[in-house]
């Protein structure tokens, strides 16, 4: 508490590091999820296939602006 600017600086750095860690972690977990989903799609399972088809349909509708 004797050096408030140092305290602010350290908290700012901690926040930046935490945010960077969350971004990297989310990216890695998202990539792993997409890889697993891709492998499941290659297995041609009916439930997974329908799920992926629904996602593709939703994306196509959003791209068309409907």
Tab-separated table of N, CA and C in Angstrom:
chain	number	residue	atom	x	y	z
A	1	UNK	N	0.801	-1.195	0.000
A	1	UNK	CA	0.000	0.000	0.000
A	1	UNK	C	0.851	1.268	0.000
A	2	UNK	N	2.147	1.076	0.185
A	2	UNK	CA	3.025	2.252	0.177
A	2	UNK	C	3.265	2.755	-1.243
A	3	UNK	N	3.178	1.830	-2.209
A	3	UNK	CA	3.404	2.205	-3.613
A	3	UNK	C	2.152	1.833	-4.422
A	4	UNK	N	1.169	2.739	-4.489
A	4	UNK	CA	-0.082	2.395	-5.177
A	4	UNK	C	0.108	2.174	-6.681
A	5	UNK	N	1.047	2.878	-7.298
A	5	UNK	CA	1.256	2.683	-8.732
A	5	UNK	C	1.819	1.303	-9.027
A	6	UNK	N	2.667	0.813	-8.143
A	6	UNK	CA	3.208	-0.538	-8.306
A	6	UNK	C	2.087	-1.572	-8.157
A	7	UNK	N	1.198	-1.345	-7.209
A	7	UNK	CA	0.069	-2.246	-6.999
A	7	UNK	C	-0.836	-2.264	-8.237
A	8	UNK	N	-1.126	-1.094	-8.783
A	8	UNK	CA	-1.937	-1.025	-10.004
A	8	UNK	C	-1.240	-1.721	-11.169
A	9	UNK	N	0.057	-1.498	-11.302
A	9	UNK	CA	0.827	-2.106	-12.378
A	9	UNK	C	0.814	-3.629	-12.264
A	10	UNK	N	1.045	-4.144	-11.073
A	10	UNK	CA	1.060	-5.602	-10.878
A	10	UNK	C	-0.323	-6.209	-11.116
A	11	UNK	N	-1.363	-5.537	-10.679
A	11	UNK	CA	-2.721	-6.027	-10.930
A	11	UNK	C	-3.059	-5.984	-12.408
A	12	UNK	N	-2.599	-4.946	-13.089
A	12	UNK	CA	-2.820	-4.861	-14.535
A	12	UNK	C	-2.121	-6.016	-15.250
A	13	UNK	N	-0.858	-6.264	-14.890
A	13	UNK	CA	-0.132	-7.381	-15.508
A	13	UNK	C	-0.794	-8.716	-15.208
A	14	UNK	N	-1.268	-8.889	-13.991
A	14	UNK	CA	-1.956	-10.134	-13.630
A	14	UNK	C	-3.228	-10.298	-14.455
A	15	UNK	N	-3.959	-9.224	-14.668
A	15	UNK	CA	-5.178	-9.276	-15.479
A	15	UNK	C	-4.886	-9.603	-16.930
A	16	UNK	N	-3.832	-8.996	-17.481
A	16	UNK	CA	-3.451	-9.287	-18.865
A	16	UNK	C	-3.039	-10.754	-19.005
A	17	UNK	N	-2.248	-11.243	-18.054
A	17	UNK	CA	-1.812	-12.636	-18.096
A	17	UNK	C	-3.001	-13.585	-17.972
A	18	UNK	N	-3.931	-13.257	-17.099
A	18	UNK	CA	-5.122	-14.092	-16.919
A	18	UNK	C	-5.959	-14.108	-18.196
A	19	UNK	N	-6.145	-12.949	-18.803
A	19	UNK	CA	-6.915	-12.872	-20.046
A	19	UNK	C	-6.245	-13.622	-21.175
A	20	UNK	N	-4.931	-13.502	-21.275
A	20	UNK	CA	-4.189	-14.231	-22.308
A	20	UNK	C	-4.312	-15.737	-22.083
A	21	UNK	N	-4.219	-16.162	-20.838
A	21	UNK	CA	-4.347	-17.583	-20.522
A	21	UNK	C	-5.722	-18.124	-20.864
A	22	UNK	N	-6.750	-17.343	-20.585
A	22	UNK	CA	-8.111	-17.761	-20.919
A	22	UNK	C	-8.269	-17.874	-22.429
A	23	UNK	N	-7.739	-16.899	-23.171
A	23	UNK	CA	-7.853	-16.928	-24.632
A	23	UNK	C	-7.131	-18.141	-25.218
A	24	UNK	N	-5.926	-18.399	-24.754
A	24	UNK	CA	-5.164	-19.548	-25.267
A	24	UNK	C	-5.852	-20.849	-24.875
A	25	UNK	N	-6.299	-20.945	-23.635
A	25	UNK	CA	-6.972	-22.159	-23.180
A	25	UNK	C	-8.250	-22.430	-23.951
A	26	UNK	N	-9.048	-21.395	-24.184
A	26	UNK	CA	-10.286	-21.570	-24.942
A	26	UNK	C	-9.987	-22.007	-26.369
A	27	UNK	N	-8.936	-21.439	-26.958
A	27	UNK	CA	-8.565	-21.812	-28.322
A	27	UNK	C	-8.152	-23.277	-28.391
A	28	UNK	N	-7.346	-23.710	-27.446
A	28	UNK	CA	-6.889	-25.108	-27.447
A	28	UNK	C	-8.066	-26.057	-27.227
A	29	UNK	N	-8.915	-25.759	-26.243
A	29	UNK	CA	-10.060	-26.632	-25.966
A	29	UNK	C	-11.026	-26.641	-27.153
A	30	UNK	N	-11.244	-25.485	-27.759
A	30	UNK	CA	-12.106	-25.422	-28.946
A	30	UNK	C	-11.545	-26.221	-30.103
A	31	UNK	N	-10.239	-26.141	-30.319
A	31	UNK	CA	-9.613	-26.901	-31.399
A	31	UNK	C	-9.724	-28.401	-31.149
A	32	UNK	N	-9.489	-28.818	-29.913
A	32	UNK	CA	-9.619	-30.241	-29.584
A	32	UNK	C	-11.056	-30.707	-29.795
A	33	UNK	N	-12.028	-29.899	-29.393
A	33	UNK	CA	-13.433	-30.237	-29.594
A	33	UNK	C	-13.751	-30.387	-31.082
A	34	UNK	N	-13.253	-29.464	-31.905
A	34	UNK	CA	-13.515	-29.548	-33.339
A	34	UNK	C	-12.837	-30.754	-33.965
A	35	UNK	N	-11.649	-31.098	-33.504
A	35	UNK	CA	-10.964	-32.287	-34.024
A	35	UNK	C	-11.758	-33.546	-33.678
A	36	UNK	N	-12.207	-33.634	-32.435
A	36	UNK	CA	-13.002	-34.800	-32.024
A	36	UNK	C	-14.300	-34.859	-32.812
A	37	UNK	N	-14.947	-33.713	-33.002
A	37	UNK	CA	-16.184	-33.673	-33.776
A	37	UNK	C	-15.937	-34.094	-35.221
A	38	UNK	N	-14.808	-33.687	-35.786
A	38	UNK	CA	-14.460	-34.103	-37.145
A	38	UNK	C	-14.244	-35.599	-37.247
A	39	UNK	N	-13.578	-36.181	-36.244
A	39	UNK	CA	-13.371	-37.633	-36.242
A	39	UNK	C	-14.705	-38.370	-36.111
A	40	UNK	N	-15.585	-37.851	-35.272
A	40	UNK	CA	-16.898	-38.470	-35.136
A	40	UNK	C	-17.709	-38.345	-36.426
A	41	UNK	N	-17.541	-37.250	-37.131
A	41	UNK	CA	-18.259	-37.064	-38.393
A	41	UNK	C	-17.772	-38.068	-39.437
A	42	UNK	N	-16.474	-38.377	-39.406
A	42	UNK	CA	-15.933	-39.358	-40.351
A	42	UNK	C	-16.447	-40.762	-40.076
A	43	UNK	N	-16.834	-41.023	-38.832
A	43	UNK	CA	-17.384	-42.339	-38.506
A	43	UNK	C	-18.794	-42.512	-39.053
A	44	UNK	N	-19.383	-41.416	-39.484
A	44	UNK	CA	-20.713	-41.416	-40.097
A	44	UNK	C	-21.783	-41.964	-39.147
A	45	UNK	N	-21.731	-41.534	-37.893
A	45	UNK	CA	-22.755	-41.922	-36.927
A	45	UNK	C	-24.013	-41.102	-37.195
A	46	UNK	N	-25.183	-41.726	-37.173
A	46	UNK	CA	-26.410	-40.996	-37.525
A	46	UNK	C	-26.682	-39.780	-36.642
A	47	UNK	N	-26.524	-39.919	-35.340
A	47	UNK	CA	-26.839	-38.801	-34.433
A	47	UNK	C	-25.868	-37.650	-34.649
A	48	UNK	N	-24.582	-37.968	-34.743
A	48	UNK	CA	-23.569	-36.928	-34.949
A	48	UNK	C	-23.742	-36.304	-36.327
A	49	UNK	N	-24.045	-37.108	-37.322
A	49	UNK	CA	-24.247	-36.596	-38.681
A	49	UNK	C	-25.401	-35.607	-38.748
A	50	UNK	N	-26.497	-35.936	-38.069
A	50	UNK	CA	-27.645	-35.030	-38.036
A	50	UNK	C	-27.295	-33.731	-37.316
A	51	UNK	N	-26.538	-33.852	-36.229
A	51	UNK	CA	-26.127	-32.677	-35.465
A	51	UNK	C	-25.280	-31.746	-36.330
A	52	UNK	N	-24.310	-32.308	-37.046
A	52	UNK	CA	-23.438	-31.505	-37.906
A	52	UNK	C	-24.236	-30.905	-39.053
A	53	UNK	N	-25.187	-31.683	-39.602
A	53	UNK	CA	-26.033	-31.161	-40.684
A	53	UNK	C	-26.879	-29.994	-40.187
A	54	UNK	N	-27.403	-30.100	-38.971
A	54	UNK	CA	-28.178	-28.989	-38.399
A	54	UNK	C	-27.318	-27.742	-38.236
A	55	UNK	N	-26.109	-27.923	-37.753
A	55	UNK	CA	-25.196	-26.784	-37.607
A	55	UNK	C	-24.908	-26.161	-38.965
A	56	UNK	N	-24.651	-26.991	-39.968
A	56	UNK	CA	-24.372	-26.476	-41.314
A	56	UNK	C	-25.578	-25.706	-41.852
A	57	UNK	N	-26.791	-26.230	-41.621
A	57	UNK	CA	-28.001	-25.539	-42.078
A	57	UNK	C	-28.156	-24.184	-41.391
A	58	UNK	N	-27.916	-24.148	-40.103
A	58	UNK	CA	-28.037	-22.889	-39.355
A	58	UNK	C	-27.025	-21.869	-39.870
A	59	UNK	N	-25.805	-22.313	-40.127
A	59	UNK	CA	-24.788	-21.403	-40.641
A	59	UNK	C	-25.165	-20.880	-42.011
A	60	UNK	N	-25.664	-21.757	-42.875
A	60	UNK	CA	-26.080	-21.331	-44.211
A	60	UNK	C	-27.215	-20.317	-44.141
A	61	UNK	N	-28.188	-20.555	-43.246
A	61	UNK	CA	-29.292	-19.601	-43.108
A	61	UNK	C	-28.809	-18.252	-42.591
A	62	UNK	N	-27.869	-18.278	-41.661
A	62	UNK	CA	-27.330	-17.018	-41.122
A	62	UNK	C	-26.531	-16.272	-42.189
A	63	UNK	N	-25.811	-16.999	-43.017
A	63	UNK	CA	-25.040	-16.347	-44.076
A	63	UNK	C	-25.961	-15.724	-45.130
A	64	UNK	N	-27.111	-16.338	-45.371
A	64	UNK	CA	-28.058	-15.778	-46.328
A	64	UNK	C	-28.847	-14.627	-45.744
A	65	UNK	N	-28.841	-14.505	-44.430
A	65	UNK	CA	-29.552	-13.417	-43.778
A	65	UNK	C	-31.003	-13.684	-43.530
A	66	UNK	N	-31.388	-14.958	-43.431
A	66	UNK	CA	-32.808	-15.296	-43.202
A	66	UNK	C	-33.136	-15.361	-41.745
